[in-house]
Amino acid sequence: MEYRKLQGTDLSVSSVGFGVWTVGTTWWGVKDEAMGKRLLRQAFEQGVTLFDNGDTYASGRAEEMQREALGDVRDQIIVATKFGYDIYNNPERPGQQERPHDWTPAYLRRALEHSLKRLGTDRIDYYQLHNPRLEAIRNDELFAELETLKAEGLIRAYGTALGPALNERQIEEGVASVRERRAPTQIIYNLLEQLLGEPILPIAEQEGVGVLARVPHASGLLEGYMDMNTTFEPGDHRNWRMTTNEKRKAWMEDGLKKVELLAPFLNGRHISQLALQFALHSPVMASVIPNIYDEAGLKLYTSLDSVAPLTDSEYSQIQSLYADNFGLTTNLIGEVVR
């Protein structure tokens, strides 16, 4: 496992992180808690140190699961979680719909106190605004309180996690995070979806502020298992805005045609490993956070050092394909809500 500095902080993180939502919620992934906790532990044993959580995941239960699985090695991992959604006054909504945000300093402190308790720790290593809009990133009172929490030793660093779904609005939010707040940002980024990475990564490099990438496998298209016969179970978020089978079929067909054109770049790599290497190419990309829901995927993702590294030439050729939309006239990637 490679370890990288999250620029703009004093944190060093594993280049492959673990998004705890896949085992801590029933949205998509592991629905058996015992299995989920085994995967968390196995990830740690395979070198993963960054565990990315959120207080809204199962209304706090995902944070409790992380404590139960990794509490005894807490000082050997980077505990990352998120705040902002008022989970105490608003019940969880169907289809991953957003709850109301509360960005007041008082709510920030309340949310932190509860997360600390659920996670069984006295500090959060990396505390993230969860899907903030621009006004939250420019909220001076909020960021003054974050600085106070750092001074008190309750958090070590803070940043933003942009979302929920891929949206052009997040370009301005990401730029404001890294340029105005010098706060790292987490974005949806992969070799099929570069809407945010194209404008944000160069600015992050200029400012010396780190970035994290989630959905590096484009909602499964770059994991290697999907074909035109693949279906998703009820509750899987990839069904949410795909209101018709025709729309889902078109999205899959578009993506799979692009994936076929990546075959010359595999060079002994699994397609999922190529996807992670691509996302990690930028010098300010600290870690990628794939969806981990089985041991086979975990093993692939944590063994990047066993395959050929992605060369600059290969990266440039892939970028040329992307710039030409892989020779296709349609581009439906990015329409799936995450």
Coordinates of C-alpha atoms in Angstrom, one line a residue:
M1 CA 0.0 0.0 0.0
E2 CA 1.2 3.5 -0.9
Y3 CA 0.7 6.3 1.6
R4 CA 0.3 9.9 0.6
K5 CA 0.1 13.3 2.4
L6 CA -3.2 15.0 2.2
Q7 CA -1.8 18.3 1.2
G8 CA -3.0 21.2 3.3
T9 CA -3.0 19.0 6.4
D10 CA -0.6 17.0 8.5
L11 CA -2.3 13.8 7.7
S12 CA -0.9 10.8 5.8
V13 CA -3.4 8.5 4.3
S14 CA -3.5 5.2 2.4
S15 CA -3.8 5.8 -1.3
V16 CA -6.9 3.5 -1.3
G17 CA -9.5 4.4 1.3
F18 CA -12.6 2.7 2.5
G19 CA -16.0 4.4 2.2
V20 CA -17.8 3.1 5.2
W21 CA -21.2 3.8 3.7
T22 CA -21.1 0.6 1.6
V23 CA -21.1 -1.5 4.8
G24 CA -22.9 0.8 7.1
T25 CA -26.1 1.5 5.1
T26 CA -28.5 -0.5 3.1
W27 CA -28.4 1.8 0.1
W28 CA -26.1 -0.4 -2.0
G29 CA -23.6 -3.0 -0.9
V30 CA -23.2 -5.1 2.2
K31 CA -26.4 -5.4 4.3
D32 CA -25.0 -7.9 6.8
E33 CA -23.3 -6.0 9.7
A34 CA -21.0 -8.9 10.6
M35 CA -19.8 -9.1 7.0
G36 CA -19.4 -5.4 6.9
K37 CA -17.3 -5.3 10.1
R38 CA -15.1 -8.2 8.7
L39 CA -14.4 -6.2 5.6
L40 CA -13.4 -3.1 7.6
R41 CA -11.0 -5.2 9.6
Q42 CA -9.6 -7.0 6.6
A43 CA -9.1 -3.6 4.9
F44 CA -7.0 -2.5 7.9
E45 CA -5.0 -5.7 7.8
Q46 CA -4.3 -5.1 4.1
G47 CA -2.9 -1.6 4.7
V48 CA -5.9 0.7 4.5
T49 CA -5.7 3.5 7.0
L50 CA -8.3 6.0 5.6
F51 CA -11.9 5.2 6.7
D52 CA -14.4 7.7 5.3
N53 CA -17.6 7.8 7.2
G54 CA -20.5 10.2 7.8
D55 CA -22.9 10.8 10.6
T56 CA -25.9 10.6 8.2
Y57 CA -25.0 7.0 7.2
A58 CA -27.8 4.9 8.8
S59 CA -28.2 7.9 11.2
G60 CA -25.0 7.2 13.0
R61 CA -24.9 3.4 12.9
A62 CA -22.1 3.3 10.4
E63 CA -19.9 5.2 12.8
E64 CA -20.7 2.8 15.6
M65 CA -19.9 -0.1 13.3
Q66 CA -16.5 1.4 12.6
R67 CA -15.8 1.7 16.3
E68 CA -16.8 -2.0 16.8
A69 CA -14.6 -3.2 14.0
L70 CA -11.6 -0.9 14.5
G71 CA -11.8 0.6 17.9
D72 CA -8.7 -1.3 19.2
V73 CA -6.6 0.1 16.3
R74 CA -8.0 3.6 16.4
D75 CA -4.5 5.2 16.7
Q76 CA -3.3 3.4 13.6
I77 CA -6.0 4.7 11.3
I78 CA -7.3 8.0 10.0
V79 CA -10.8 8.6 11.1
A80 CA -12.7 10.7 8.6
T81 CA -16.3 11.5 9.0
K82 CA -18.8 14.2 7.8
F83 CA -21.4 16.6 9.3
G84 CA -24.0 19.1 8.1
Y85 CA -27.2 17.2 7.7
D86 CA -29.5 17.6 10.7
I87 CA -30.0 14.0 11.5
Y88 CA -31.5 14.7 14.9
N89 CA -34.6 16.6 13.8
N90 CA -35.2 15.0 10.4
P91 CA -35.8 11.3 9.8
E92 CA -34.0 9.4 7.0
R93 CA -35.6 9.9 3.7
P94 CA -36.2 7.2 1.0
G95 CA -34.0 7.1 -2.1
Q96 CA -31.1 8.8 -0.4
Q97 CA -32.9 12.1 -0.6
E98 CA -31.1 14.9 1.3
R99 CA -32.1 16.0 4.7
P100 CA -32.0 19.7 5.7
H101 CA -28.6 21.1 6.5
D102 CA -27.7 23.0 9.6
W103 CA -24.4 25.0 9.3
T104 CA -24.6 26.9 12.6
P105 CA -21.6 26.7 14.9
A106 CA -23.9 25.3 17.6
Y107 CA -25.0 22.4 15.4
L108 CA -21.5 21.7 14.3
R109 CA -20.3 21.3 17.9
R110 CA -23.4 19.1 18.7
A111 CA -22.8 16.9 15.6
L112 CA -19.1 16.5 16.5
E113 CA -19.8 15.5 20.1
H114 CA -22.2 12.8 18.9
S115 CA -19.8 11.5 16.3
L116 CA -16.9 11.3 18.8
K117 CA -19.1 9.2 21.0
R118 CA -20.2 6.9 18.3
L119 CA -16.7 6.4 16.9
G120 CA -15.3 5.9 20.4
T121 CA -12.5 8.5 20.0
D122 CA -11.4 11.8 21.5
R123 CA -10.7 13.5 18.1
I124 CA -11.7 13.3 14.4
D125 CA -8.7 13.3 12.1
Y126 CA -10.5 14.7 9.1
Y127 CA -13.9 16.4 9.5
Q128 CA -15.8 17.2 6.3
L129 CA -18.7 19.4 5.4
H130 CA -21.1 16.9 3.9
N131 CA -22.4 18.1 0.5
P132 CA -22.2 21.8 1.3
R133 CA -23.4 24.5 -1.1
L134 CA -21.3 27.6 -1.8
E135 CA -22.9 29.6 1.0
A136 CA -21.8 27.1 3.6
I137 CA -18.2 27.1 2.3
R138 CA -18.3 30.9 2.6
N139 CA -19.8 30.9 6.1
D140 CA -17.1 32.6 8.2
E141 CA -18.7 31.7 11.5
L142 CA -18.7 28.0 10.6
F143 CA -15.1 28.0 9.6
A144 CA -14.1 30.0 12.7
E145 CA -15.7 27.3 14.8
L146 CA -13.8 24.6 12.9
E147 CA -10.6 26.5 13.7
T148 CA -11.6 26.6 17.3
L149 CA -12.3 22.9 17.3
K150 CA -8.8 22.3 15.9
A151 CA -7.3 24.5 18.6
E152 CA -9.1 22.4 21.2
G153 CA -7.7 19.2 19.7
L154 CA -11.2 17.8 18.8
I155 CA -10.4 17.7 15.1
R156 CA -7.0 17.6 13.3
A157 CA -8.1 18.9 9.9
Y158 CA -11.2 19.7 8.0
G159 CA -12.4 19.8 4.4
T160 CA -15.4 19.4 2.1
A161 CA -17.1 16.4 0.5
L162 CA -19.0 17.6 -2.5
G163 CA -22.2 16.1 -3.7
P164 CA -24.5 14.3 -3.6
A165 CA -24.7 13.6 -7.3
L166 CA -22.3 14.9 -10.0
N167 CA -23.3 18.5 -10.7
E168 CA -21.6 21.4 -12.4
R169 CA -22.4 23.5 -9.3
Q170 CA -19.7 21.6 -7.5
I171 CA -17.0 23.1 -9.6
E172 CA -17.4 26.5 -7.9
E173 CA -17.8 24.8 -4.6
G174 CA -14.6 22.8 -5.0
V175 CA -12.6 25.8 -6.2
A176 CA -13.8 27.8 -3.2
S177 CA -12.9 25.1 -0.8
V178 CA -9.3 24.8 -2.0
R179 CA -8.6 28.4 -3.0
E180 CA -10.6 30.4 -0.4
R181 CA -10.5 28.0 2.6
R182 CA -7.4 26.0 1.6
A183 CA -9.4 23.0 2.7
P184 CA -9.1 19.7 0.9
T185 CA -12.1 18.5 -1.1
Q186 CA -13.6 15.2 -2.0
I187 CA -15.1 14.9 -5.4
I188 CA -16.7 12.4 -7.8
Y189 CA -13.8 11.6 -10.2
N190 CA -13.0 8.7 -12.6
L191 CA -11.7 8.3 -16.1
L192 CA -15.3 8.3 -17.5
E193 CA -16.4 11.3 -15.3
Q194 CA -14.0 14.2 -15.1
L195 CA -16.4 17.1 -14.9
L196 CA -15.0 18.1 -11.5
G197 CA -11.5 16.9 -11.8
E198 CA -10.6 18.8 -15.0
P199 CA -11.1 22.3 -13.4
I200 CA -10.4 21.5 -9.7
L201 CA -7.3 19.4 -9.8
P202 CA -5.1 22.0 -11.5
I203 CA -6.2 24.7 -9.0
A204 CA -5.5 22.3 -6.1
E205 CA -2.0 21.7 -7.5
Q206 CA -1.4 25.5 -7.7
E207 CA -2.7 26.0 -4.1
G208 CA -1.0 22.9 -2.7
V209 CA -4.3 21.5 -1.3
G210 CA -5.2 17.9 -1.5
V211 CA -8.1 16.1 -3.1
L212 CA -9.9 12.8 -2.5
A213 CA -11.8 10.9 -5.2
R214 CA -14.9 8.8 -4.7
V215 CA -16.8 6.8 -7.3
P216 CA -13.5 5.9 -9.0
H217 CA -15.3 3.0 -10.8
A218 CA -18.1 5.1 -12.3
S219 CA -20.9 3.3 -10.3
G220 CA -19.6 -0.1 -11.3
L221 CA -18.9 0.4 -15.0
L222 CA -15.1 0.1 -14.3
E223 CA -15.3 -2.8 -11.9
G224 CA -15.4 -5.4 -14.6
Y225 CA -18.5 -7.3 -13.7
M226 CA -21.2 -5.3 -15.6
D227 CA -22.7 -6.3 -18.9
M228 CA -26.0 -5.5 -20.7
N229 CA -27.7 -8.3 -18.7
T230 CA -26.7 -6.8 -15.3
T231 CA -29.7 -5.8 -13.1
F232 CA -29.7 -4.0 -9.8
E233 CA -31.8 -5.1 -6.8
P234 CA -34.5 -2.9 -5.3
G235 CA -33.1 -0.1 -3.2
D236 CA -29.8 0.1 -5.3
H237 CA -29.3 3.8 -5.9
R238 CA -28.5 3.2 -9.5
N239 CA -32.2 2.6 -10.0
W240 CA -33.3 5.8 -8.5
R241 CA -33.3 8.3 -11.4
M242 CA -33.3 5.6 -14.1
T243 CA -37.1 5.6 -14.2
T244 CA -37.3 3.3 -17.2
N245 CA -35.5 0.2 -18.4
E246 CA -34.7 2.1 -21.6
K247 CA -32.8 4.8 -19.8
R248 CA -30.8 2.3 -17.7
K249 CA -30.0 0.3 -20.8
A250 CA -28.8 3.4 -22.7
W251 CA -26.5 4.4 -19.7
M252 CA -25.0 0.9 -19.5
E253 CA -24.6 0.6 -23.3
D254 CA -22.8 4.0 -23.5
G255 CA -20.5 3.1 -20.6
L256 CA -19.7 -0.4 -21.7
K257 CA -18.7 0.8 -25.2
K258 CA -16.2 3.1 -23.6
V259 CA -14.9 0.4 -21.3
E260 CA -14.2 -1.9 -24.3
L261 CA -11.8 0.7 -25.7
L262 CA -9.8 0.6 -22.5
A263 CA -8.7 -3.0 -23.1
P264 CA -5.4 -2.1 -24.7
F265 CA -4.4 -0.4 -21.5
L266 CA -4.9 -3.3 -19.1
N267 CA -1.4 -4.7 -19.5
G268 CA -2.0 -7.3 -16.9
R269 CA -4.1 -5.1 -14.7
H270 CA -7.7 -5.7 -13.8
I271 CA -10.0 -2.9 -15.2
S272 CA -10.7 -1.8 -11.6
Q273 CA -7.0 -1.4 -10.9
L274 CA -6.5 0.7 -14.0
A275 CA -9.4 2.9 -12.8
L276 CA -7.7 3.5 -9.5
Q277 CA -4.3 4.2 -11.0
F278 CA -5.9 6.7 -13.3
A279 CA -7.6 8.6 -10.5
L280 CA -4.4 8.6 -8.4
H281 CA -2.3 10.1 -11.3
S282 CA -2.5 13.7 -10.0
P283 CA 0.1 14.6 -7.5
V284 CA -2.5 16.2 -5.2
M285 CA -4.8 13.2 -5.2
A286 CA -4.2 11.8 -1.8
S287 CA -6.6 8.8 -1.9
V288 CA -9.3 7.1 -3.9
I289 CA -12.3 5.7 -2.1
P290 CA -13.8 2.8 -4.1
N291 CA -17.0 1.0 -3.2
I292 CA -15.9 -2.0 -1.3
Y293 CA -18.5 -4.7 -0.7
D294 CA -16.7 -8.0 -1.0
E295 CA -13.3 -9.6 -0.3
A296 CA -12.4 -10.0 -3.9
G297 CA -12.8 -6.3 -4.7
L298 CA -10.9 -5.4 -1.5
K299 CA -8.0 -7.6 -2.6
L300 CA -7.9 -6.1 -6.1
Y301 CA -7.9 -2.5 -4.8
T302 CA -5.3 -3.0 -2.1
S303 CA -2.8 -4.8 -4.4
L304 CA -2.0 -2.0 -6.9
D305 CA 1.7 -2.4 -6.1
S306 CA 1.6 -5.9 -7.7
V307 CA 0.7 -4.6 -11.2
A308 CA 2.4 -2.4 -13.7
P309 CA 2.2 1.3 -12.8
L310 CA 0.3 3.6 -15.1
T311 CA 2.7 5.4 -17.3
D312 CA 2.4 9.0 -18.4
S313 CA 2.0 7.9 -21.9
E314 CA -0.8 5.6 -21.1
Y315 CA -2.5 8.3 -19.0
S316 CA -2.2 10.8 -22.0
Q317 CA -3.7 8.2 -24.4
I318 CA -6.6 7.6 -22.1
Q319 CA -7.2 11.3 -21.8
S320 CA -7.2 11.6 -25.6
L321 CA -9.9 9.0 -25.7
Y322 CA -11.9 10.9 -23.0
A323 CA -11.5 14.2 -24.9
D324 CA -13.0 12.6 -28.0
N325 CA -15.8 11.0 -25.9
F326 CA -14.3 7.7 -26.9
G327 CA -15.6 8.3 -30.4
L328 CA -19.2 8.2 -29.4
T329 CA -21.9 10.7 -30.2
T330 CA -23.8 10.2 -26.9
N331 CA -22.5 10.7 -23.4
L332 CA -24.9 9.4 -20.7
I333 CA -22.3 8.8 -18.0
G334 CA -22.9 10.8 -14.9
E335 CA -26.6 10.6 -14.8
V336 CA -26.7 8.0 -12.1
V337 CA -27.3 9.4 -8.6
R338 CA -24.7 8.3 -6.1

